[in-house]
């Protein structure tokens, strides 16, 4: 069964790079798309290459800690982690040909002393396509500029929005300047499961519920944000987000969020960590 899974995954796809890794996180096998992602060419094979040697140096320390944790895990259901990684071949950018990349590491216990470990890199849709999807499916068409000038709200938002804390002032300023206000009434479905990735939202005031298949799994309070998982993964939303009362939301356009995350590594790290925490 595992061999069949690997065989299907290894089929060369222009949008998904796959590498099978051994217990020491060295490449056993990689498809041609993965080789393109990491900058390999005909004179260089990935077989036997350690995963850490493929990564942009500033990202190595965090990845090493994660791999150590995954190596010790014996979860019967396996582990899947969504990462912010930059490969040597992509340099400092999380984008390839103007399209965002998403990285997963899958580690599944297949025997007492055996694990199936895979590195998956997905090439998402272009920023233009993401914007077109948003324009065609947005449930919130009425937006207005923030009532107060961005500079007046910058300090206040930084204090109560965890996403903004610890970011450099230029990144926070760009984010706040790009925000627009959305007012929704109680019971309004802000994001529906199954819809394409779209904008990211920060709750300025009010509360929202997070539900999967009709079951509430979380409540989001003022200062919290949502929409980042689908945007970063370039996959459909997996949960419904519904206003529990009248809410004011701060809307950040998807293309702008991705461009800022590309330009400011600390923002990408915070978004990725938030997504992983919610996926656990």
mmCIF file of C-alpha atoms in Angstrom:
data_model
loop_
_atom_site.group_PDB
_atom_site.id
_atom_site.type_symbol
_atom_site.label_atom_id
_atom_site.label_comp_id
_atom_site.label_asym_id
_atom_site.label_seq_id
_atom_site.Cartn_x
_atom_site.Cartn_y
_atom_site.Cartn_z
ATOM 1 C CA UNK A 1 0.000 0.000 0.000
ATOM 2 C CA UNK A 2 2.822 2.402 0.879
ATOM 3 C CA UNK A 3 4.621 1.604 -2.386
ATOM 4 C CA UNK A 4 1.437 2.401 -4.301
ATOM 5 C CA UNK A 5 1.079 5.703 -2.443
ATOM 6 C CA UNK A 6 4.647 6.673 -3.233
ATOM 7 C CA UNK A 7 4.319 5.615 -6.875
ATOM 8 C CA UNK A 8 1.244 7.816 -7.349
ATOM 9 C CA UNK A 9 2.912 10.750 -5.587
ATOM 10 C CA UNK A 10 6.057 10.461 -7.664
ATOM 11 C CA UNK A 11 4.242 10.874 -10.985
ATOM 12 C CA UNK A 12 5.774 14.016 -12.394
ATOM 13 C CA UNK A 13 3.478 17.009 -12.095
ATOM 14 C CA UNK A 14 4.370 20.555 -13.127
ATOM 15 C CA UNK A 15 2.761 21.873 -9.939
ATOM 16 C CA UNK A 16 3.883 19.398 -7.252
ATOM 17 C CA UNK A 17 7.415 18.436 -6.282
ATOM 18 C CA UNK A 18 7.794 15.174 -4.340
ATOM 19 C CA UNK A 19 10.780 13.681 -2.542
ATOM 20 C CA UNK A 20 10.842 10.475 -0.485
ATOM 21 C CA UNK A 21 13.177 10.782 2.515
ATOM 22 C CA UNK A 22 14.864 8.209 4.737
ATOM 23 C CA UNK A 23 14.906 8.306 8.560
ATOM 24 C CA UNK A 24 17.920 10.616 8.457
ATOM 25 C CA UNK A 25 16.021 13.046 6.218
ATOM 26 C CA UNK A 26 18.117 12.299 3.151
ATOM 27 C CA UNK A 27 16.528 12.103 -0.301
ATOM 28 C CA UNK A 28 15.876 8.564 -1.552
ATOM 29 C CA UNK A 29 13.924 9.585 -4.636
ATOM 30 C CA UNK A 30 12.645 12.846 -6.144
ATOM 31 C CA UNK A 31 10.555 13.724 -9.161
ATOM 32 C CA UNK A 32 11.665 16.211 -11.808
ATOM 33 C CA UNK A 33 9.451 18.996 -10.450
ATOM 34 C CA UNK A 34 11.154 18.788 -7.058
ATOM 35 C CA UNK A 35 14.535 19.017 -8.740
ATOM 36 C CA UNK A 36 13.398 22.179 -10.503
ATOM 37 C CA UNK A 37 12.148 23.684 -7.252
ATOM 38 C CA UNK A 38 15.458 23.170 -5.456
ATOM 39 C CA UNK A 39 17.579 24.256 -8.415
ATOM 40 C CA UNK A 40 19.000 20.854 -9.385
ATOM 41 C CA UNK A 41 20.184 20.246 -12.945
ATOM 42 C CA UNK A 42 21.388 17.366 -15.107
ATOM 43 C CA UNK A 43 24.806 17.399 -13.430
ATOM 44 C CA UNK A 44 23.398 17.115 -9.920
ATOM 45 C CA UNK A 45 21.228 14.386 -8.423
ATOM 46 C CA UNK A 46 19.230 14.826 -5.235
ATOM 47 C CA UNK A 47 19.611 11.195 -4.182
ATOM 48 C CA UNK A 48 21.490 11.014 -0.880
ATOM 49 C CA UNK A 49 21.229 14.776 -0.336
ATOM 50 C CA UNK A 50 20.284 15.873 3.182
ATOM 51 C CA UNK A 51 17.133 17.982 3.379
ATOM 52 C CA UNK A 52 18.861 20.656 5.467
ATOM 53 C CA UNK A 53 21.457 21.241 2.731
ATOM 54 C CA UNK A 54 18.701 22.220 0.279
ATOM 55 C CA UNK A 55 17.304 24.973 2.481
ATOM 56 C CA UNK A 56 18.094 28.678 2.470
ATOM 57 C CA UNK A 57 20.489 29.105 5.467
ATOM 58 C CA UNK A 58 18.287 31.384 7.651
ATOM 59 C CA UNK A 59 15.562 28.691 7.658
ATOM 60 C CA UNK A 60 17.799 25.767 8.678
ATOM 61 C CA UNK A 61 17.662 26.150 12.466
ATOM 62 C CA UNK A 62 13.859 26.128 12.698
ATOM 63 C CA UNK A 63 13.631 23.182 10.301
ATOM 64 C CA UNK A 64 16.232 21.179 12.246
ATOM 65 C CA UNK A 65 14.170 21.553 15.431
ATOM 66 C CA UNK A 66 11.038 20.446 13.600
ATOM 67 C CA UNK A 67 12.698 17.397 12.028
ATOM 68 C CA UNK A 68 13.982 16.348 15.440
ATOM 69 C CA UNK A 69 10.431 16.487 16.828
ATOM 70 C CA UNK A 70 9.014 14.544 13.885
ATOM 71 C CA UNK A 71 11.719 11.886 14.230
ATOM 72 C CA UNK A 72 10.692 11.278 17.834
ATOM 73 C CA UNK A 73 6.972 11.199 17.078
ATOM 74 C CA UNK A 74 5.192 7.856 17.042
ATOM 75 C CA UNK A 75 1.727 9.205 16.263
ATOM 76 C CA UNK A 76 -0.279 6.342 14.666
ATOM 77 C CA UNK A 77 -1.976 8.809 12.349
ATOM 78 C CA UNK A 78 1.324 10.321 11.274
ATOM 79 C CA UNK A 79 2.356 13.954 11.247
ATOM 80 C CA UNK A 80 1.853 16.588 8.573
ATOM 81 C CA UNK A 81 3.374 20.016 8.979
ATOM 82 C CA UNK A 82 2.790 23.115 6.858
ATOM 83 C CA UNK A 83 6.059 25.038 6.507
ATOM 84 C CA UNK A 84 7.554 28.351 5.522
ATOM 85 C CA UNK A 85 10.718 27.153 3.771
ATOM 86 C CA UNK A 86 12.866 28.754 1.138
ATOM 87 C CA UNK A 87 15.008 26.521 -1.018
ATOM 88 C CA UNK A 88 18.473 27.372 -2.240
ATOM 89 C CA UNK A 89 17.164 27.236 -5.810
ATOM 90 C CA UNK A 90 14.505 29.846 -5.057
ATOM 91 C CA UNK A 91 16.876 32.091 -3.121
ATOM 92 C CA UNK A 92 15.106 34.391 -0.728
ATOM 93 C CA UNK A 93 11.709 34.138 -2.371
ATOM 94 C CA UNK A 94 8.743 31.936 -1.534
ATOM 95 C CA UNK A 95 7.588 32.535 -5.113
ATOM 96 C CA UNK A 96 8.451 30.753 -8.347
ATOM 97 C CA UNK A 97 7.506 32.379 -11.652
ATOM 98 C CA UNK A 98 5.293 34.779 -9.702
ATOM 99 C CA UNK A 99 3.378 31.943 -7.990
ATOM 100 C CA UNK A 100 3.490 31.170 -4.248
ATOM 101 C CA UNK A 101 4.901 27.851 -3.064
ATOM 102 C CA UNK A 102 3.577 25.741 -0.203
ATOM 103 C CA UNK A 103 5.687 23.125 1.590
ATOM 104 C CA UNK A 104 4.504 20.091 3.584
ATOM 105 C CA UNK A 105 6.501 17.425 5.376
ATOM 106 C CA UNK A 106 4.675 14.140 5.958
ATOM 107 C CA UNK A 107 5.990 11.550 8.427
ATOM 108 C CA UNK A 108 4.005 8.335 8.932
ATOM 109 C CA UNK A 109 4.981 5.367 11.123
ATOM 110 C CA UNK A 110 4.697 2.302 8.848
ATOM 111 C CA UNK A 111 6.281 -0.264 11.157
ATOM 112 C CA UNK A 112 7.951 -0.664 14.534
ATOM 113 C CA UNK A 113 11.201 0.810 13.247
ATOM 114 C CA UNK A 114 10.109 2.208 9.916
ATOM 115 C CA UNK A 115 8.687 5.503 8.715
ATOM 116 C CA UNK A 116 7.482 6.865 5.402
ATOM 117 C CA UNK A 117 8.712 10.440 5.134
ATOM 118 C CA UNK A 118 7.994 12.761 2.235
ATOM 119 C CA UNK A 119 8.662 16.347 1.261
ATOM 120 C CA UNK A 120 5.899 17.916 -0.828
ATOM 121 C CA UNK A 121 6.189 21.295 -2.543
ATOM 122 C CA UNK A 122 3.108 22.735 -4.260
ATOM 123 C CA UNK A 123 3.168 25.524 -6.802
ATOM 124 C CA UNK A 124 0.079 27.599 -6.173
ATOM 125 C CA UNK A 125 -1.948 29.688 -8.619
ATOM 126 C CA UNK A 126 -0.587 32.996 -9.824
ATOM 127 C CA UNK A 127 -1.402 36.092 -7.804
ATOM 128 C CA UNK A 128 -3.549 37.271 -10.714
ATOM 129 C CA UNK A 129 -5.590 34.051 -10.622
ATOM 130 C CA UNK A 130 -6.039 34.315 -6.859
ATOM 131 C CA UNK A 131 -7.379 37.841 -7.288
ATOM 132 C CA UNK A 132 -9.759 36.683 -10.045
ATOM 133 C CA UNK A 133 -11.084 33.918 -7.774
ATOM 134 C CA UNK A 134 -11.695 36.438 -5.014
ATOM 135 C CA UNK A 135 -13.500 38.818 -7.356
ATOM 136 C CA UNK A 136 -15.765 36.009 -8.513
ATOM 137 C CA UNK A 137 -16.604 34.505 -5.124
ATOM 138 C CA UNK A 138 -16.342 37.265 -2.545
ATOM 139 C CA UNK A 139 -19.309 37.236 -0.172
ATOM 140 C CA UNK A 140 -18.373 40.689 1.121
ATOM 141 C CA UNK A 141 -18.543 43.275 -1.595
ATOM 142 C CA UNK A 142 -19.120 46.378 0.531
ATOM 143 C CA UNK A 143 -15.854 47.703 1.954
ATOM 144 C CA UNK A 144 -14.839 51.167 3.055
ATOM 145 C CA UNK A 145 -11.501 52.749 3.981
ATOM 146 C CA UNK A 146 -10.687 52.761 7.684
ATOM 147 C CA UNK A 147 -12.533 55.536 9.489
ATOM 148 C CA UNK A 148 -9.339 56.741 11.181
ATOM 149 C CA UNK A 149 -6.152 57.474 9.279
ATOM 150 C CA UNK A 150 -3.833 54.446 9.292
ATOM 151 C CA UNK A 151 -1.168 56.231 11.340
ATOM 152 C CA UNK A 152 -3.717 57.022 14.040
ATOM 153 C CA UNK A 153 -4.683 53.384 14.333
ATOM 154 C CA UNK A 154 -1.243 51.839 13.903
ATOM 155 C CA UNK A 155 -0.189 51.950 17.567
ATOM 156 C CA UNK A 156 -3.602 50.805 18.808
ATOM 157 C CA UNK A 157 -3.795 47.859 16.392
ATOM 158 C CA UNK A 158 -0.222 46.800 17.145
ATOM 159 C CA UNK A 159 -1.086 46.574 20.840
ATOM 160 C CA UNK A 160 -4.118 44.329 20.459
ATOM 161 C CA UNK A 161 -3.519 42.304 17.278
ATOM 162 C CA UNK A 162 -1.006 39.481 17.969
ATOM 163 C CA UNK A 163 -0.222 39.114 14.255
ATOM 164 C CA UNK A 164 1.253 42.639 14.174
ATOM 165 C CA UNK A 165 3.347 42.324 17.325
ATOM 166 C CA UNK A 166 7.056 41.841 16.778
ATOM 167 C CA UNK A 167 6.971 42.910 13.123
ATOM 168 C CA UNK A 168 9.100 45.820 11.968
ATOM 169 C CA UNK A 169 7.389 49.173 11.689
ATOM 170 C CA UNK A 170 7.479 49.280 7.880
ATOM 171 C CA UNK A 171 5.667 45.943 7.590
ATOM 172 C CA UNK A 172 3.016 46.957 10.150
ATOM 173 C CA UNK A 173 2.531 50.299 8.412
ATOM 174 C CA UNK A 174 2.058 48.623 5.007
ATOM 175 C CA UNK A 175 -0.415 46.125 6.437
ATOM 176 C CA UNK A 176 -2.482 48.732 8.265
ATOM 177 C CA UNK A 177 -2.483 51.065 5.279
ATOM 178 C CA UNK A 178 -3.837 48.281 3.056
ATOM 179 C CA UNK A 179 -6.776 47.485 5.346
ATOM 180 C CA UNK A 180 -10.383 48.351 4.650
ATOM 181 C CA UNK A 181 -13.385 47.979 6.938
ATOM 182 C CA UNK A 182 -16.207 45.462 6.520
ATOM 183 C CA UNK A 183 -19.309 45.496 8.717
ATOM 184 C CA UNK A 184 -21.314 42.285 9.014
ATOM 185 C CA UNK A 185 -24.442 41.429 10.962
ATOM 186 C CA UNK A 186 -24.969 38.574 13.385
ATOM 187 C CA UNK A 187 -25.349 35.221 11.617
ATOM 188 C CA UNK A 188 -23.574 36.327 8.443
ATOM 189 C CA UNK A 189 -21.328 33.622 6.952
ATOM 190 C CA UNK A 190 -18.095 35.482 6.255
ATOM 191 C CA UNK A 191 -16.236 32.483 4.813
ATOM 192 C CA UNK A 192 -17.908 29.285 3.605
ATOM 193 C CA UNK A 193 -16.113 25.956 3.538
ATOM 194 C CA UNK A 194 -15.243 24.881 0.011
ATOM 195 C CA UNK A 195 -14.835 28.389 -1.386
ATOM 196 C CA UNK A 196 -11.514 29.447 -2.981
ATOM 197 C CA UNK A 197 -8.792 31.251 -1.010
ATOM 198 C CA UNK A 198 -9.466 34.918 -0.513
ATOM 199 C CA UNK A 199 -8.665 37.854 1.722
ATOM 200 C CA UNK A 200 -7.424 37.671 5.263
ATOM 201 C CA UNK A 201 -9.531 39.257 7.991
ATOM 202 C CA UNK A 202 -8.768 40.684 11.411
ATOM 203 C CA UNK A 203 -11.676 41.036 13.848
ATOM 204 C CA UNK A 204 -11.748 44.690 14.895
ATOM 205 C CA UNK A 205 -14.794 44.238 17.090
ATOM 206 C CA UNK A 206 -17.188 41.338 17.747
ATOM 207 C CA UNK A 207 -16.838 37.553 17.831
ATOM 208 C CA UNK A 208 -16.937 34.833 15.156
ATOM 209 C CA UNK A 209 -17.434 31.072 15.266
ATOM 210 C CA UNK A 210 -15.381 28.501 13.358
ATOM 211 C CA UNK A 211 -17.366 25.431 12.289
ATOM 212 C CA UNK A 212 -16.647 22.275 10.326
ATOM 213 C CA UNK A 213 -19.617 20.297 9.003
ATOM 214 C CA UNK A 214 -21.917 22.209 11.327
ATOM 215 C CA UNK A 215 -19.855 21.558 14.485
ATOM 216 C CA UNK A 216 -18.357 24.583 16.199
ATOM 217 C CA UNK A 217 -14.663 24.017 16.912
ATOM 218 C CA UNK A 218 -13.536 27.484 18.003
ATOM 219 C CA UNK A 219 -14.580 31.045 18.742
ATOM 220 C CA UNK A 220 -12.471 33.948 17.488
ATOM 221 C CA UNK A 221 -12.341 37.176 19.483
ATOM 222 C CA UNK A 222 -11.440 40.755 18.616
ATOM 223 C CA UNK A 223 -7.793 41.017 17.596
ATOM 224 C CA UNK A 224 -7.664 37.552 16.041
ATOM 225 C CA UNK A 225 -7.421 36.925 12.322
ATOM 226 C CA UNK A 226 -8.636 34.254 9.913
ATOM 227 C CA UNK A 227 -8.393 33.235 6.270
ATOM 228 C CA UNK A 228 -4.629 32.685 6.315
ATOM 229 C CA UNK A 229 -4.663 28.876 5.960
ATOM 230 C CA UNK A 230 -6.464 28.778 2.610
ATOM 231 C CA UNK A 231 -4.482 31.752 1.334
ATOM 232 C CA UNK A 232 -1.090 30.256 2.191
ATOM 233 C CA UNK A 233 -1.983 26.758 0.989
ATOM 234 C CA UNK A 234 -3.795 27.944 -2.176
ATOM 235 C CA UNK A 235 -6.524 25.442 -1.283
ATOM 236 C CA UNK A 236 -10.241 25.848 -0.594
ATOM 237 C CA UNK A 237 -11.401 26.935 2.841
ATOM 238 C CA UNK A 238 -12.070 23.974 5.144
ATOM 239 C CA UNK A 239 -14.280 25.719 7.717
ATOM 240 C CA UNK A 240 -17.213 28.126 7.946
ATOM 241 C CA UNK A 241 -16.584 31.446 9.706
ATOM 242 C CA UNK A 242 -19.805 33.009 10.986
ATOM 243 C CA UNK A 243 -20.387 36.273 12.845
ATOM 244 C CA UNK A 244 -21.854 35.636 16.326
ATOM 245 C CA UNK A 245 -22.872 39.294 16.648
ATOM 246 C CA UNK A 246 -22.487 42.502 14.680
ATOM 247 C CA UNK A 247 -18.816 42.645 13.738
ATOM 248 C CA UNK A 248 -16.412 45.074 12.217
ATOM 249 C CA UNK A 249 -13.677 43.314 10.264
ATOM 250 C CA UNK A 250 -10.436 44.576 8.790
ATOM 251 C CA UNK A 251 -10.048 43.216 5.272
ATOM 252 C CA UNK A 252 -6.608 42.659 3.678
ATOM 253 C CA UNK A 253 -6.564 41.776 -0.021
ATOM 254 C CA UNK A 254 -5.012 38.351 -0.756
ATOM 255 C CA UNK A 255 -2.456 39.558 -3.277
ATOM 256 C CA UNK A 256 -1.299 42.260 -0.898
ATOM 257 C CA UNK A 257 -0.967 39.755 1.967
ATOM 258 C CA UNK A 258 1.145 37.393 -0.130
ATOM 259 C CA UNK A 259 3.341 40.176 -1.473
ATOM 260 C CA UNK A 260 3.987 41.488 2.042
ATOM 261 C CA UNK A 261 4.730 37.976 3.300
ATOM 262 C CA UNK A 262 7.224 37.602 0.488
ATOM 263 C CA UNK A 263 8.912 40.896 1.340
ATOM 264 C CA UNK A 264 8.883 40.450 5.133
ATOM 265 C CA UNK A 265 10.062 37.042 6.325
ATOM 266 C CA UNK A 266 8.869 37.654 9.906
ATOM 267 C CA UNK A 267 5.286 38.065 8.679
ATOM 268 C CA UNK A 268 5.466 34.800 6.728
ATOM 269 C CA UNK A 269 6.799 33.015 9.820
ATOM 270 C CA UNK A 270 3.956 34.350 11.979
ATOM 271 C CA UNK A 271 1.298 33.391 9.440
ATOM 272 C CA UNK A 272 2.764 29.912 8.998
ATOM 273 C CA UNK A 273 3.055 29.305 12.746
ATOM 274 C CA UNK A 274 -0.527 30.417 13.213
ATOM 275 C CA UNK A 275 -1.720 28.076 10.452
ATOM 276 C CA UNK A 276 0.168 25.113 11.929
ATOM 277 C CA UNK A 277 -1.223 25.757 15.397
ATOM 278 C CA UNK A 278 -4.767 25.727 14.023
ATOM 279 C CA UNK A 279 -4.176 22.629 11.929
ATOM 280 C CA UNK A 280 -3.047 20.556 14.917
#
